PDB file of C-alpha atoms in Angstrom:
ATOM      1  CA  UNK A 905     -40.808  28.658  -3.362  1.00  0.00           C
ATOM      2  CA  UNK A 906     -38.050  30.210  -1.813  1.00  0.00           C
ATOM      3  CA  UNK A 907     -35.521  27.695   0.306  1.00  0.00           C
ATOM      4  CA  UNK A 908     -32.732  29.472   2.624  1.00  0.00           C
ATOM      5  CA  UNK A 909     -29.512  27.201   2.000  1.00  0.00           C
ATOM      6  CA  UNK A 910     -26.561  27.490   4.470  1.00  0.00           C
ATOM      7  CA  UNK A 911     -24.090  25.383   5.749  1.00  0.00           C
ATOM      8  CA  UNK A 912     -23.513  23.883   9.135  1.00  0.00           C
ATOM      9  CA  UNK A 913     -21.402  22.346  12.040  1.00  0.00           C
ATOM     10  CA  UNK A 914     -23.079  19.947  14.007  1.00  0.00           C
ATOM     11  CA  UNK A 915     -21.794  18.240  16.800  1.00  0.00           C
ATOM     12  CA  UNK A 916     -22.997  14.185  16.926  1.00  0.00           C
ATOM     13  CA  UNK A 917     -21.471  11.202  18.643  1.00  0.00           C
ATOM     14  CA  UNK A 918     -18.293  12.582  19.297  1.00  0.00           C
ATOM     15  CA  UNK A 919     -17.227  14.131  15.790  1.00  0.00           C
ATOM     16  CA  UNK A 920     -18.531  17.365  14.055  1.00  0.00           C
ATOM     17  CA  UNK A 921     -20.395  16.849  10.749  1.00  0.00           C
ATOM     18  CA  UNK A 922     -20.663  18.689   7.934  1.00  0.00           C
ATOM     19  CA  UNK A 923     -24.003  19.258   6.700  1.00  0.00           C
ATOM     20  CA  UNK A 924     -25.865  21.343   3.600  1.00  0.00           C
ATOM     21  CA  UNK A 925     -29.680  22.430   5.061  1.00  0.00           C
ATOM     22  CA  UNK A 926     -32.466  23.746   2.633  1.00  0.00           C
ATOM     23  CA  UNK A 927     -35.315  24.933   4.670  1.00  0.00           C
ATOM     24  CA  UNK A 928     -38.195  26.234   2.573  1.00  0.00           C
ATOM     25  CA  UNK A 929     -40.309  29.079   4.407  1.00  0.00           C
ATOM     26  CA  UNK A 930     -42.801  27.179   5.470  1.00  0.00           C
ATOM     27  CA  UNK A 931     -41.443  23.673   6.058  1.00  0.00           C
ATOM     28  CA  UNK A 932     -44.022  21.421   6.906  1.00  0.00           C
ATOM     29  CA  UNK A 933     -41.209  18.550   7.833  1.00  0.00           C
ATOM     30  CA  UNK A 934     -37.466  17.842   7.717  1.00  0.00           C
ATOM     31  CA  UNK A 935     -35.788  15.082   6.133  1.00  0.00           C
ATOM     32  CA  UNK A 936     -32.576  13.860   7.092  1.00  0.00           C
ATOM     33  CA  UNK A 937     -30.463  12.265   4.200  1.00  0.00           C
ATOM     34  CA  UNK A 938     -28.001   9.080   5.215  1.00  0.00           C
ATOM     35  CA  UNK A 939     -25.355   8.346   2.773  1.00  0.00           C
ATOM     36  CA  UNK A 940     -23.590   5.780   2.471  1.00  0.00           C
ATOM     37  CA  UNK A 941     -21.044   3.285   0.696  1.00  0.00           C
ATOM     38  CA  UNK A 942     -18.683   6.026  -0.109  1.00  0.00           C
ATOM     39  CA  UNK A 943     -20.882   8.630  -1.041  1.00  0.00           C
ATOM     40  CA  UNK A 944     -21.425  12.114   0.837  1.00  0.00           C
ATOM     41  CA  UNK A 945     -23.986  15.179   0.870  1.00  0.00           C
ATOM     42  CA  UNK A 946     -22.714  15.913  -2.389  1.00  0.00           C
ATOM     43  CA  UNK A 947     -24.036  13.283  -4.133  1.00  0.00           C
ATOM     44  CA  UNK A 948     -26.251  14.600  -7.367  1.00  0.00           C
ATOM     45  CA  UNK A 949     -29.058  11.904  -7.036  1.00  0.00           C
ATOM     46  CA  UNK A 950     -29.117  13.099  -3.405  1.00  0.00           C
ATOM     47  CA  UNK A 951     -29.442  16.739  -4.048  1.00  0.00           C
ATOM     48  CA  UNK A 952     -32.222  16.208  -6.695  1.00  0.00           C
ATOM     49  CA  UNK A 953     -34.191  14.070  -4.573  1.00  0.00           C
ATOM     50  CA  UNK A 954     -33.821  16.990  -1.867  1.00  0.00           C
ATOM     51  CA  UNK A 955     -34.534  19.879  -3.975  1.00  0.00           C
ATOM     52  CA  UNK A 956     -37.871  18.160  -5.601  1.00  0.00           C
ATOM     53  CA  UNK A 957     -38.859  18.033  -1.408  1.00  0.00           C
ATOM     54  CA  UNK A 958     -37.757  21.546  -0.811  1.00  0.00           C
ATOM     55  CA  UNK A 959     -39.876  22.260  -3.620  1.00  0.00           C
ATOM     56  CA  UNK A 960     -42.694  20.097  -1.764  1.00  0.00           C
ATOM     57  CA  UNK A 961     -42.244  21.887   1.737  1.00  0.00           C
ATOM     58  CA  UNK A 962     -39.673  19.866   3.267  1.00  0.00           C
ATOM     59  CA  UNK A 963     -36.598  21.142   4.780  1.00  0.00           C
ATOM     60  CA  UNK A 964     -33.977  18.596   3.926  1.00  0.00           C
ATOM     61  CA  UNK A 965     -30.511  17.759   6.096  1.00  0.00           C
ATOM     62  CA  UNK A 966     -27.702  16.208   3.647  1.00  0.00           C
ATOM     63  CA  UNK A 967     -24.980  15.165   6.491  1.00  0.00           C
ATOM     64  CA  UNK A 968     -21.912  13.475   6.264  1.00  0.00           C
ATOM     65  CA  UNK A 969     -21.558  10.916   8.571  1.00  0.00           C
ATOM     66  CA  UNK A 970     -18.214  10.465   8.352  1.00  0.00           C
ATOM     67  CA  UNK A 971     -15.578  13.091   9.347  1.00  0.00           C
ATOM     68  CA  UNK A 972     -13.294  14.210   6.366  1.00  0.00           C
ATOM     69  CA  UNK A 973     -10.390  11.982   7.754  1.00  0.00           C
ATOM     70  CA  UNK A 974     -12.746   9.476   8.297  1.00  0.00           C
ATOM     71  CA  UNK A 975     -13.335   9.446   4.639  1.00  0.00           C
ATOM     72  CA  UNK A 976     -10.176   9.511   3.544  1.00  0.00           C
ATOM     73  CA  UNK A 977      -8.918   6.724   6.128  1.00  0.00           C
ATOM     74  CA  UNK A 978     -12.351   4.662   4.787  1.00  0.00           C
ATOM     75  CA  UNK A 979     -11.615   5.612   0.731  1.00  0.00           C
ATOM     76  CA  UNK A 980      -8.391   3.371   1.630  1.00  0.00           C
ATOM     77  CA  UNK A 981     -10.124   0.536   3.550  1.00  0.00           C
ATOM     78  CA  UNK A 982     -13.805   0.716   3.186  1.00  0.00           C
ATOM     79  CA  UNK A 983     -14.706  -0.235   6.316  1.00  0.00           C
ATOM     80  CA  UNK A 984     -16.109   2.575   7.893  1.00  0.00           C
ATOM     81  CA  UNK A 985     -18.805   2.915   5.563  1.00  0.00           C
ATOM     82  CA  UNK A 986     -20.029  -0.668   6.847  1.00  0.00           C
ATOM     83  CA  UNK A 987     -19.608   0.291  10.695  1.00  0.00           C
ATOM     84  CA  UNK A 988     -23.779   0.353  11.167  1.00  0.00           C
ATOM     85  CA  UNK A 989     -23.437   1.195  14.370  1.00  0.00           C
ATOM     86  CA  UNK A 990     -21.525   3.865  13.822  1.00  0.00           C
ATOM     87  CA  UNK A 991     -23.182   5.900  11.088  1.00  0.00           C
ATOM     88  CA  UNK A 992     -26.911   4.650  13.302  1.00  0.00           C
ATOM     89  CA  UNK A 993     -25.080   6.848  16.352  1.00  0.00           C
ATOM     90  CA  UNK A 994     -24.153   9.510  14.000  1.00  0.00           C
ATOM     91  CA  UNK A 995     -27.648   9.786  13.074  1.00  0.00           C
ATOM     92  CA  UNK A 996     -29.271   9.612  15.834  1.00  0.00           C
ATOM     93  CA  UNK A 997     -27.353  12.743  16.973  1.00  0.00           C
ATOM     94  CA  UNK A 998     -28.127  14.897  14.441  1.00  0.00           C
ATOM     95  CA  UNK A 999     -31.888  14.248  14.893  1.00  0.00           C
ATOM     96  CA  UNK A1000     -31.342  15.106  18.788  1.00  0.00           C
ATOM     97  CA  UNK A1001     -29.345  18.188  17.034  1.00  0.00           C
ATOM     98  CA  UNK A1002     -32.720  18.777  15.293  1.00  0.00           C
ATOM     99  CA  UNK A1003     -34.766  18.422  17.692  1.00  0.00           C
ATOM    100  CA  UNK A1004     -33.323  21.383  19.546  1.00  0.00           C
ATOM    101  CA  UNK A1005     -32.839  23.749  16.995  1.00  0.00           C
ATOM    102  CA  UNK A1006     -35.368  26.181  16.979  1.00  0.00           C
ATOM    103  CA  UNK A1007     -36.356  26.298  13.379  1.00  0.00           C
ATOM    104  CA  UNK A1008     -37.042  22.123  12.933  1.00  0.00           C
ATOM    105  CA  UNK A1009     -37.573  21.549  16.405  1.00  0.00           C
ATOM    106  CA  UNK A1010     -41.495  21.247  15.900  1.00  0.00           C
ATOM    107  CA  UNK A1011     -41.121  19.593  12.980  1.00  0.00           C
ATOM    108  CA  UNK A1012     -41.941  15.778  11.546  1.00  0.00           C
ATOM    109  CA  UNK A1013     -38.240  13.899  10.703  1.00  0.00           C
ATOM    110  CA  UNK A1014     -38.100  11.380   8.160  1.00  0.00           C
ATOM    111  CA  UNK A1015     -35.119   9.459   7.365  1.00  0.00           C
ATOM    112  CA  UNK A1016     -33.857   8.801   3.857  1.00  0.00           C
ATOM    113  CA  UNK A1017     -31.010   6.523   3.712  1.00  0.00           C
ATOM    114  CA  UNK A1018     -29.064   4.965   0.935  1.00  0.00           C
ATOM    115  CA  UNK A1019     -27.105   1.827   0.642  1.00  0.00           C
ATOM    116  CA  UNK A1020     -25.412   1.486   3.978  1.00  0.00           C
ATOM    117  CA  UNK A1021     -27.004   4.566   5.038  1.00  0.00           C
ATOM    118  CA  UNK A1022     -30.554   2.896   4.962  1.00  0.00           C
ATOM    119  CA  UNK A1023     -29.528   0.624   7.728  1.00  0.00           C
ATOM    120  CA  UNK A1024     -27.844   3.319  10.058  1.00  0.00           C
ATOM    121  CA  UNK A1025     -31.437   5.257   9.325  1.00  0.00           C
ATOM    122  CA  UNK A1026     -33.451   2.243  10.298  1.00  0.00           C
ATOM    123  CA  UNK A1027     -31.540   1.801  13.405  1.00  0.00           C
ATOM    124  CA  UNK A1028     -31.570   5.544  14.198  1.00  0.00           C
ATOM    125  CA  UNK A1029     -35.445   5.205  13.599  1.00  0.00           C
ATOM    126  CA  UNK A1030     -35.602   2.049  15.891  1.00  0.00           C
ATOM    127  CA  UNK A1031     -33.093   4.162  18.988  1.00  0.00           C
ATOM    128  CA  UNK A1032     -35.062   7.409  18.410  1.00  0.00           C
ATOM    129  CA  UNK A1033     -38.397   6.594  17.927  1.00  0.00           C
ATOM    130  CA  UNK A1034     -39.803   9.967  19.244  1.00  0.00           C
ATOM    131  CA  UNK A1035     -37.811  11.844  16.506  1.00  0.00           C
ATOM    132  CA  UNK A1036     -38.465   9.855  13.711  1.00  0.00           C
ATOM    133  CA  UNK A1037     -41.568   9.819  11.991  1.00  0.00           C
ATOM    134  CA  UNK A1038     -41.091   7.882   9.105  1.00  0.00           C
ATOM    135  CA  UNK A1039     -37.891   5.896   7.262  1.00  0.00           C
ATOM    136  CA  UNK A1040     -37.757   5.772   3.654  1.00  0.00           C
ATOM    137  CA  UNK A1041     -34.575   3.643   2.018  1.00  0.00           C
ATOM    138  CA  UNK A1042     -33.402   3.820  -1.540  1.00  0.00           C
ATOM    139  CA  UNK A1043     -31.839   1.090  -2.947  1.00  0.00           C
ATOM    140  CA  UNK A1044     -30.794   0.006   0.590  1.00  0.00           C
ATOM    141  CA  UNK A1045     -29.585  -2.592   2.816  1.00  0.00           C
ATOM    142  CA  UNK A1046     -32.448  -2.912   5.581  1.00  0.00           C
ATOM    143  CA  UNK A1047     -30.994  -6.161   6.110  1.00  0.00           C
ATOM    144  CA  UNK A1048     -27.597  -4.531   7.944  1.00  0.00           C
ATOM    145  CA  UNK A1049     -30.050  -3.255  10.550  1.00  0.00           C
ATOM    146  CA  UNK A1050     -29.898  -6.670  12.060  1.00  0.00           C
ATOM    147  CA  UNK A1051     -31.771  -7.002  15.224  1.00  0.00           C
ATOM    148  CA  UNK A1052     -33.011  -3.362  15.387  1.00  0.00           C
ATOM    149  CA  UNK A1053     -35.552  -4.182  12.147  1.00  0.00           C
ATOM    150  CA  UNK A1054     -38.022  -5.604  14.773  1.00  0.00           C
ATOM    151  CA  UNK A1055     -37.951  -2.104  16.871  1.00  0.00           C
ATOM    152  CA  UNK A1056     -38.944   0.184  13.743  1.00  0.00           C
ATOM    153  CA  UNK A1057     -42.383   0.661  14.420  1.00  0.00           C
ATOM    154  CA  UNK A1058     -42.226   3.931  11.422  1.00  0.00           C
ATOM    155  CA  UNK A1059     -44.180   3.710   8.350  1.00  0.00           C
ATOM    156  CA  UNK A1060     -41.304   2.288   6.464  1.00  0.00           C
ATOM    157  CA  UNK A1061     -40.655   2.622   2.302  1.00  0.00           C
ATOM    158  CA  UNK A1062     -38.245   0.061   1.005  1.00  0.00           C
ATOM    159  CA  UNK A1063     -37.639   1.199  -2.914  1.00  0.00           C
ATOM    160  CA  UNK A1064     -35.648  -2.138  -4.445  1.00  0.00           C
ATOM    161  CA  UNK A1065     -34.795  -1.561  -7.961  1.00  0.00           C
ATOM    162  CA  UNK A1066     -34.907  -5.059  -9.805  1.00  0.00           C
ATOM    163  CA  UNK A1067     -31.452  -5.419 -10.037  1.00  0.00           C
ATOM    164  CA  UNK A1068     -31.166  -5.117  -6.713  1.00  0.00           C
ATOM    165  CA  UNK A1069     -30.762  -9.047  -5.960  1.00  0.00           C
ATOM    166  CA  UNK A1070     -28.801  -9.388  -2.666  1.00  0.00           C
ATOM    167  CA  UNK A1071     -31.662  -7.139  -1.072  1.00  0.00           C
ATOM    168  CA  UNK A1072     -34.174  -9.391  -2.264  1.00  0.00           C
ATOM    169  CA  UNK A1073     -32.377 -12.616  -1.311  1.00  0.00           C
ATOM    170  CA  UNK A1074     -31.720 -11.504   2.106  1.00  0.00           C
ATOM    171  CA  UNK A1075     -34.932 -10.887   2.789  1.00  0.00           C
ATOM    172  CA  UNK A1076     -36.737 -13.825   1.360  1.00  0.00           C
ATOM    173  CA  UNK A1077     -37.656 -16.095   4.398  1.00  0.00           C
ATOM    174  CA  UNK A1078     -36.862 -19.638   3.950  1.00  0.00           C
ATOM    175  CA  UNK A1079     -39.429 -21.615   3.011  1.00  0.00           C
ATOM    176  CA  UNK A1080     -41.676 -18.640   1.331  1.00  0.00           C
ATOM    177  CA  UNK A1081     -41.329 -17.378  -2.466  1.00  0.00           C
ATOM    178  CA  UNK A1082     -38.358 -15.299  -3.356  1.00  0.00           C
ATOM    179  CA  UNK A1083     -39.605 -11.511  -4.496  1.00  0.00           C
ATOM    180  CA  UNK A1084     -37.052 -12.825  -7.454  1.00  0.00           C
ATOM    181  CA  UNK A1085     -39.060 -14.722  -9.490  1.00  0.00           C
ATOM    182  CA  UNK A1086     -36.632 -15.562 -11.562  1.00  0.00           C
ATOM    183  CA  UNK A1087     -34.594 -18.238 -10.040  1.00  0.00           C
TER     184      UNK A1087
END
């Protein structure tokens, strides 16, 4: 299958992004990538994951959601990359930047996120629910959505490796069994 790669600019919440775009010839969807926790579109799990969907159809959006200085400012504090609220705003503008470009504009969006990214995807899903189809999250933390989990009405995938323990604590409701059996 042949995917067009380029390169792009796009405006969202007040910063321009930097963003890599594979768009297959006959896309049948988009999916919008959300790093986060330090990583960016270059990360090689990332671009795998998005070049086995271009193979599948999908055009595929790897953003960063932080600016470069951004990333450099947050390399020396790490705080940015926990600002949910900012990377959810972030997000939600590049799938309003989607939605008008003419060649994803009639497409489905899902949102992959990772890590930190997962929650600014869930509450971009939950603020743009005409946009977003469908929310997948990758070794995430759904639980820095906060209040916005209840407003995600998307077919949601939460993929929780077994070593992924503070996920599963956090979203064990007191009084119920643990996913983690083994405590």
């Amino acid at each position: 299958m042949t995917v067009a790669r380029h390169s792009v600019q796009i405006p969202a919440a007040g910063a321009v992004l930097e963003a890599d775009i594979g768009m297959p010839q006959l896309a049948c969807g988009v999916v919008l990538f959300a790093h986060g926790s330090g990583s960016s579109r270059f990360s090689p799990r990332n671009r795998y994951v998005a070049e086995r969907l271009q193979q599948a159809g999908l055009a595929t959006v790897l953003a960063d959601l932080l600016t470069l200085a951004e990333e450099q400012a947050d390399a020396r504090s790490g705080k940015m990359r926990f600002d949910i609220e900012l990377l959810a705003t972030r997000l939600a503008g590049i799938t309003d930047w989607l939605a008008d470009q003419e060649a994803t504009a009639g497409l489905s969006l899902g949102l992959f996120g990772a890590s930190t990214g997962a929650a600014a995807a869930l509450v971009a899903a939950a603020v743009r629910p005409a946009h977003a189809r469908t929310v997948v999250s990758r070794g995430g933390r759904p639980d820095l959505a906060g209040e916005f989990l209840g407003r995600v009405h998307q077919p949601t995938l939460l993929i929780v490796g077994e070593r992924d323990r503070p996920f599963w604590n956090s979203t064990a409701e007191p009084g119920t069994n643990s996913p983690d059996r083994r405590s």
